[in-house]
PDB file of C-alpha atoms in Angstrom:
ATOM      1  CA  MET A   1     -13.914  -0.985  -0.694  1.00  0.00           C
ATOM      2  CA  ILE A   2     -12.524  -1.091  -4.200  1.00  0.00           C
ATOM      3  CA  SER A   3      -9.193  -1.861  -5.861  1.00  0.00           C
ATOM      4  CA  SER A   4      -6.580   0.598  -7.117  1.00  0.00           C
ATOM      5  CA  PRO A   5      -7.410  -0.012 -10.815  1.00  0.00           C
ATOM      6  CA  ASP A   6     -11.086   0.692 -10.054  1.00  0.00           C
ATOM      7  CA  VAL A   7     -10.142   3.961  -8.331  1.00  0.00           C
ATOM      8  CA  GLN A   8      -8.054   4.957 -11.345  1.00  0.00           C
ATOM      9  CA  GLU A   9     -10.993   4.208 -13.625  1.00  0.00           C
ATOM     10  CA  ASP A  10     -13.350   6.267 -11.429  1.00  0.00           C
ATOM     11  CA  LEU A  11     -10.890   9.176 -11.490  1.00  0.00           C
ATOM     12  CA  ILE A  12     -10.770   9.057 -15.288  1.00  0.00           C
ATOM     13  CA  ASP A  13     -14.544   8.688 -15.622  1.00  0.00           C
ATOM     14  CA  ASP A  14     -15.434  11.661 -13.422  1.00  0.00           C
ATOM     15  CA  ASN A  15     -13.120  14.576 -12.690  1.00  0.00           C
ATOM     16  CA  ASP A  16     -15.169  15.377  -9.572  1.00  0.00           C
ATOM     17  CA  ASN A  17     -13.723  12.228  -7.995  1.00  0.00           C
ATOM     18  CA  SER A  18     -10.438  12.634  -6.126  1.00  0.00           C
ATOM     19  CA  VAL A  19      -7.905  10.899  -3.919  1.00  0.00           C
ATOM     20  CA  ASP A  20      -6.874  12.160  -0.500  1.00  0.00           C
ATOM     21  CA  GLN A  21      -3.224  12.324  -1.531  1.00  0.00           C
ATOM     22  CA  GLU A  22      -2.021  13.664   1.811  1.00  0.00           C
ATOM     23  CA  PHE A  23      -3.503  10.557   3.418  1.00  0.00           C
ATOM     24  CA  VAL A  24      -1.767   8.384   0.798  1.00  0.00           C
ATOM     25  CA  LEU A  25       1.505  10.169   1.528  1.00  0.00           C
ATOM     26  CA  ARG A  26       1.108   9.681   5.268  1.00  0.00           C
ATOM     27  CA  ASN A  27       0.584   5.951   4.723  1.00  0.00           C
ATOM     28  CA  ARG A  28       3.594   5.699   2.416  1.00  0.00           C
ATOM     29  CA  LEU A  29       5.782   7.495   4.954  1.00  0.00           C
ATOM     30  CA  PHE A  30       4.633   5.004   7.585  1.00  0.00           C
ATOM     31  CA  ASP A  31       5.574   2.190   5.155  1.00  0.00           C
ATOM     32  CA  MET A  32       9.130   3.524   5.126  1.00  0.00           C
ATOM     33  CA  VAL A  33       9.289   3.638   8.910  1.00  0.00           C
ATOM     34  CA  ILE A  34       8.120   0.032   9.322  1.00  0.00           C
ATOM     35  CA  GLY A  35      10.196  -1.187   6.390  1.00  0.00           C
ATOM     36  CA  ASP A  36       7.373  -2.422   4.149  1.00  0.00           C
ATOM     37  CA  TRP A  37       8.938  -2.326   0.681  1.00  0.00           C
ATOM     38  CA  ASP A  38       6.231  -4.288  -1.165  1.00  0.00           C
ATOM     39  CA  ARG A  39       3.554  -1.592  -1.662  1.00  0.00           C
ATOM     40  CA  HIS A  40       2.430  -2.018  -5.279  1.00  0.00           C
ATOM     41  CA  GLU A  41      -1.122  -1.314  -6.491  1.00  0.00           C
ATOM     42  CA  ASP A  42      -2.604  -4.604  -5.280  1.00  0.00           C
ATOM     43  CA  GLN A  43      -1.434  -3.901  -1.708  1.00  0.00           C
ATOM     44  CA  TRP A  44      -4.228  -1.347  -1.243  1.00  0.00           C
ATOM     45  CA  ARG A  45      -7.984  -1.167  -1.105  1.00  0.00           C
ATOM     46  CA  TRP A  46      -9.872   2.100  -1.137  1.00  0.00           C
ATOM     47  CA  ALA A  47     -12.764   3.519   0.850  1.00  0.00           C
ATOM     48  CA  SER A  48     -14.924   6.154  -0.822  1.00  0.00           C
ATOM     49  CA  PHE A  49     -16.626   9.106   0.797  1.00  0.00           C
ATOM     50  CA  GLU A  50     -19.110  11.527  -0.718  1.00  0.00           C
ATOM     51  CA  ASP A  51     -17.365  14.850  -1.259  1.00  0.00           C
ATOM     52  CA  GLY A  52     -19.701  17.426  -2.753  1.00  0.00           C
ATOM     53  CA  LYS A  53     -20.213  16.402  -6.372  1.00  0.00           C
ATOM     54  CA  GLY A  54     -17.921  13.396  -6.470  1.00  0.00           C
ATOM     55  CA  LYS A  55     -16.247  10.750  -4.369  1.00  0.00           C
ATOM     56  CA  ARG A  56     -13.087  11.166  -2.302  1.00  0.00           C
ATOM     57  CA  TYR A  57     -10.966   8.035  -1.974  1.00  0.00           C
ATOM     58  CA  ARG A  58      -8.745   7.074   0.958  1.00  0.00           C
ATOM     59  CA  PRO A  59      -6.346   4.123   0.872  1.00  0.00           C
ATOM     60  CA  ILE A  60      -6.498   1.122   3.182  1.00  0.00           C
ATOM     61  CA  PRO A  61      -3.168  -0.736   3.317  1.00  0.00           C
ATOM     62  CA  ARG A  62      -3.280  -4.515   3.233  1.00  0.00           C
ATOM     63  CA  ASP A  63      -0.962  -7.509   2.931  1.00  0.00           C
ATOM     64  CA  ARG A  64       1.784  -6.381   5.300  1.00  0.00           C
ATOM     65  CA  ASP A  65       3.919  -9.481   4.697  1.00  0.00           C
ATOM     66  CA  GLN A  66       7.196  -7.576   4.057  1.00  0.00           C
ATOM     67  CA  THR A  67       7.127  -5.437   7.204  1.00  0.00           C
ATOM     68  CA  PHE A  68      10.253  -5.737   9.408  1.00  0.00           C
ATOM     69  CA  PHE A  69      11.929  -7.708   6.591  1.00  0.00           C
ATOM     70  CA  MET A  70      15.299  -9.002   7.745  1.00  0.00           C
ATOM     71  CA  ASN A  71      18.039  -9.349   5.141  1.00  0.00           C
ATOM     72  CA  GLU A  72      20.938 -11.301   6.598  1.00  0.00           C
ATOM     73  CA  GLY A  73      23.901 -13.041   5.045  1.00  0.00           C
ATOM     74  CA  ILE A  74      26.487 -12.141   2.435  1.00  0.00           C
ATOM     75  CA  LEU A  75      24.499 -13.060  -0.701  1.00  0.00           C
ATOM     76  CA  PRO A  76      21.341 -11.161   0.336  1.00  0.00           C
ATOM     77  CA  LYS A  77      23.500  -8.138   1.267  1.00  0.00           C
ATOM     78  CA  ILE A  78      25.074  -8.177  -2.194  1.00  0.00           C
ATOM     79  CA  ALA A  79      21.672  -8.648  -3.839  1.00  0.00           C
ATOM     80  CA  SER A  80      20.317  -5.566  -2.019  1.00  0.00           C
ATOM     81  CA  ARG A  81      22.773  -3.148  -3.645  1.00  0.00           C
ATOM     82  CA  ARG A  82      21.553  -0.304  -5.888  1.00  0.00           C
ATOM     83  CA  TRP A  83      22.511  -2.093  -9.089  1.00  0.00           C
ATOM     84  CA  ALA A  84      20.570  -5.231  -8.128  1.00  0.00           C
ATOM     85  CA  MET A  85      17.468  -5.289  -5.895  1.00  0.00           C
ATOM     86  CA  ALA A  86      17.810  -2.255  -3.609  1.00  0.00           C
ATOM     87  CA  LYS A  87      14.277  -2.746  -2.305  1.00  0.00           C
ATOM     88  CA  ILE A  88      15.327  -5.765  -0.213  1.00  0.00           C
ATOM     89  CA  GLU A  89      17.874  -3.859   1.864  1.00  0.00           C
ATOM     90  CA  GLY A  90      16.269  -5.079   5.076  1.00  0.00           C
ATOM     91  CA  PHE A  91      14.868  -3.498   8.207  1.00  0.00           C
ATOM     92  CA  ASN A  92      17.821  -1.506   9.516  1.00  0.00           C
ATOM     93  CA  ASP A  93      18.365   1.776  11.358  1.00  0.00           C
ATOM     94  CA  GLU A  94      18.277   3.708   8.096  1.00  0.00           C
ATOM     95  CA  VAL A  95      16.995   3.500   4.561  1.00  0.00           C
ATOM     96  CA  ARG A  96      20.111   3.392   2.367  1.00  0.00           C
ATOM     97  CA  TRP A  97      18.456   4.595  -0.852  1.00  0.00           C
ATOM     98  CA  ALA A  98      14.796   5.618  -0.622  1.00  0.00           C
ATOM     99  CA  PRO A  99      13.981   5.460  -4.372  1.00  0.00           C
ATOM    100  CA  GLY A 100      15.268   1.880  -4.531  1.00  0.00           C
ATOM    101  CA  PHE A 101      13.519   0.891  -1.316  1.00  0.00           C
ATOM    102  CA  ASN A 102      10.220   2.156  -2.805  1.00  0.00           C
ATOM    103  CA  PHE A 103      10.722   0.539  -6.219  1.00  0.00           C
ATOM    104  CA  ASN A 104       7.690  -1.787  -6.045  1.00  0.00           C
ATOM    105  CA  ALA A 105       5.398   1.205  -5.478  1.00  0.00           C
ATOM    106  CA  ARG A 106       6.822   3.312  -8.337  1.00  0.00           C
ATOM    107  CA  PHE A 107       3.630   3.229 -10.428  1.00  0.00           C
ATOM    108  CA  PHE A 108       1.325   3.558  -7.421  1.00  0.00           C
ATOM    109  CA  ASP A 109       3.265   6.540  -6.066  1.00  0.00           C
ATOM    110  CA  ARG A 110       3.333   8.348  -9.408  1.00  0.00           C
ATOM    111  CA  VAL A 111      -0.441   8.047  -9.760  1.00  0.00           C
ATOM    112  CA  PHE A 112      -1.578   8.625  -6.192  1.00  0.00           C
ATOM    113  CA  MET A 113       1.074  11.037  -4.861  1.00  0.00           C
ATOM    114  CA  ASN A 114       1.554  13.494  -7.724  1.00  0.00           C
ATOM    115  CA  GLU A 115      -0.021  16.524  -6.019  1.00  0.00           C
ATOM    116  CA  PRO A 116       1.744  17.040  -2.655  1.00  0.00           C
ATOM    117  CA  ASP A 117       4.572  19.569  -2.879  1.00  0.00           C
ATOM    118  CA  ARG A 118       7.750  19.656  -0.787  1.00  0.00           C
ATOM    119  CA  GLU A 119       6.060  21.675   1.979  1.00  0.00           C
ATOM    120  CA  THR A 120       3.235  19.145   2.190  1.00  0.00           C
ATOM    121  CA  TRP A 121       5.771  16.319   2.363  1.00  0.00           C
ATOM    122  CA  GLN A 122       7.561  18.105   5.198  1.00  0.00           C
ATOM    123  CA  ALA A 123       4.287  18.626   7.066  1.00  0.00           C
ATOM    124  CA  MET A 124       3.322  14.950   6.649  1.00  0.00           C
ATOM    125  CA  ILE A 125       6.807  13.835   7.729  1.00  0.00           C
ATOM    126  CA  GLN A 126       6.426  15.918  10.879  1.00  0.00           C
ATOM    127  CA  LEU A 127       2.936  14.506  11.493  1.00  0.00           C
ATOM    128  CA  VAL A 128       4.200  10.924  11.226  1.00  0.00           C
ATOM    129  CA  GLN A 129       7.177  11.666  13.472  1.00  0.00           C
ATOM    130  CA  ASP A 130       4.980  13.373  16.064  1.00  0.00           C
ATOM    131  CA  SER A 131       2.434  10.523  15.987  1.00  0.00           C
ATOM    132  CA  LEU A 132       5.040   7.798  16.444  1.00  0.00           C
ATOM    133  CA  THR A 133       6.110   8.691  19.957  1.00  0.00           C
ATOM    134  CA  ASP A 134       8.572   6.532  21.865  1.00  0.00           C
ATOM    135  CA  GLU A 135       5.677   5.431  24.045  1.00  0.00           C
ATOM    136  CA  SER A 136       3.472   4.397  21.117  1.00  0.00           C
ATOM    137  CA  ILE A 137       6.288   2.419  19.498  1.00  0.00           C
ATOM    138  CA  GLU A 138       7.197   0.688  22.758  1.00  0.00           C
ATOM    139  CA  SER A 139       3.602  -0.144  23.674  1.00  0.00           C
ATOM    140  CA  ALA A 140       2.890  -1.565  20.204  1.00  0.00           C
ATOM    141  CA  ILE A 141       5.935  -3.831  20.166  1.00  0.00           C
ATOM    142  CA  ASN A 142       5.313  -4.836  23.791  1.00  0.00           C
ATOM    143  CA  LEU A 143       2.059  -6.424  22.554  1.00  0.00           C
ATOM    144  CA  TRP A 144       4.082  -9.067  20.720  1.00  0.00           C
ATOM    145  CA  PRO A 145       4.076 -12.574  22.201  1.00  0.00           C
ATOM    146  CA  GLU A 146       6.810 -12.914  24.843  1.00  0.00           C
ATOM    147  CA  ASN A 147       8.870 -15.425  22.865  1.00  0.00           C
ATOM    148  CA  ILE A 148       8.889 -13.187  19.760  1.00  0.00           C
ATOM    149  CA  TYR A 149       9.631 -10.075  21.786  1.00  0.00           C
ATOM    150  CA  ALA A 150      12.565 -11.859  23.440  1.00  0.00           C
ATOM    151  CA  LEU A 151      14.102 -12.520  20.007  1.00  0.00           C
ATOM    152  CA  THR A 152      13.776  -9.096  18.360  1.00  0.00           C
ATOM    153  CA  GLY A 153      11.567  -6.778  20.411  1.00  0.00           C
ATOM    154  CA  GLU A 154      14.211  -4.370  21.717  1.00  0.00           C
ATOM    155  CA  LYS A 155      16.014  -4.311  18.367  1.00  0.00           C
ATOM    156  CA  THR A 156      12.751  -3.572  16.539  1.00  0.00           C
ATOM    157  CA  ILE A 157      11.917  -0.736  18.930  1.00  0.00           C
ATOM    158  CA  ASN A 158      15.358   0.822  18.427  1.00  0.00           C
ATOM    159  CA  ILE A 159      15.157   0.511  14.638  1.00  0.00           C
ATOM    160  CA  LEU A 160      11.664   2.033  14.523  1.00  0.00           C
ATOM    161  CA  LYS A 161      12.798   4.995  16.610  1.00  0.00           C
ATOM    162  CA  ALA A 162      15.869   5.537  14.424  1.00  0.00           C
ATOM    163  CA  ARG A 163      13.850   5.317  11.190  1.00  0.00           C
ATOM    164  CA  ARG A 164      11.271   7.726  12.607  1.00  0.00           C
ATOM    165  CA  ASP A 165      13.980  10.158  13.693  1.00  0.00           C
ATOM    166  CA  HIS A 166      15.635  10.152  10.253  1.00  0.00           C
ATOM    167  CA  LEU A 167      12.422  10.002   8.218  1.00  0.00           C
ATOM    168  CA  GLN A 168      12.907  13.498   6.833  1.00  0.00           C
ATOM    169  CA  ASP A 169      16.260  12.566   5.277  1.00  0.00           C
ATOM    170  CA  TYR A 170      15.108   9.604   3.234  1.00  0.00           C
ATOM    171  CA  ALA A 171      11.552  10.812   2.653  1.00  0.00           C
ATOM    172  CA  LEU A 172      12.824  14.011   1.045  1.00  0.00           C
ATOM    173  CA  GLU A 173      15.309  11.970  -1.003  1.00  0.00           C
ATOM    174  CA  PHE A 174      12.307   9.975  -2.206  1.00  0.00           C
ATOM    175  CA  TYR A 175      10.307  13.160  -2.870  1.00  0.00           C
ATOM    176  CA  GLU A 176      13.155  14.535  -5.007  1.00  0.00           C
ATOM    177  CA  SER A 177      13.215  11.329  -7.077  1.00  0.00           C
ATOM    178  CA  LEU A 178       9.442  11.508  -7.661  1.00  0.00           C
ATOM    179  CA  ALA A 179       9.542  15.251  -8.415  1.00  0.00           C
ATOM    180  CA  LYS A 180      11.975  14.780 -11.315  1.00  0.00           C
ATOM    181  CA  ASN A 181       9.247  13.280 -13.532  1.00  0.00           C
ATOM    182  CA  VAL A 182       5.672  13.898 -12.467  1.00  0.00           C
ATOM    183  CA  ASN A 183       2.634  12.060 -13.870  1.00  0.00           C
ATOM    184  CA  VAL A 184      -0.261  14.422 -14.587  1.00  0.00           C
TER     185      VAL A 184
END
């Protein structure tokens, strides 16, 4: 496993090396569903696989400390507005503004998700939605300790289902923001 800067260096050093950008996209879509807004370059490690002449890199997410982030109270709500720190909007039924929510990953996304087109995004959105069935969401959250589940389990399940169901709306909003200026 290597770091994101090391992957970037390997990509520059040898044009036979590549990143599985559809896999990156799938992971980033999952980040939006679970509400993990802190996905900058250091939040990933990379596995490499031999791919003909070069290496093919796949991301491994790490440091999931902002997942299911709750933003409660009047001051945090004000701070999460577009003109302030939109990324801390909190884990709610919907993503208010996808580009702001994904702000911490802006450099990562522009480097490692510059190839997938709109059709690929739509296919990956569908894959994530199809993979996150009601049953899989419920069984995962039901693994929580009883005392934690009693506090927020049902609410978390409902939010995850809503975010999954509306993933296309905010994911395509995010795609449009990335597509305006593409890094090559």
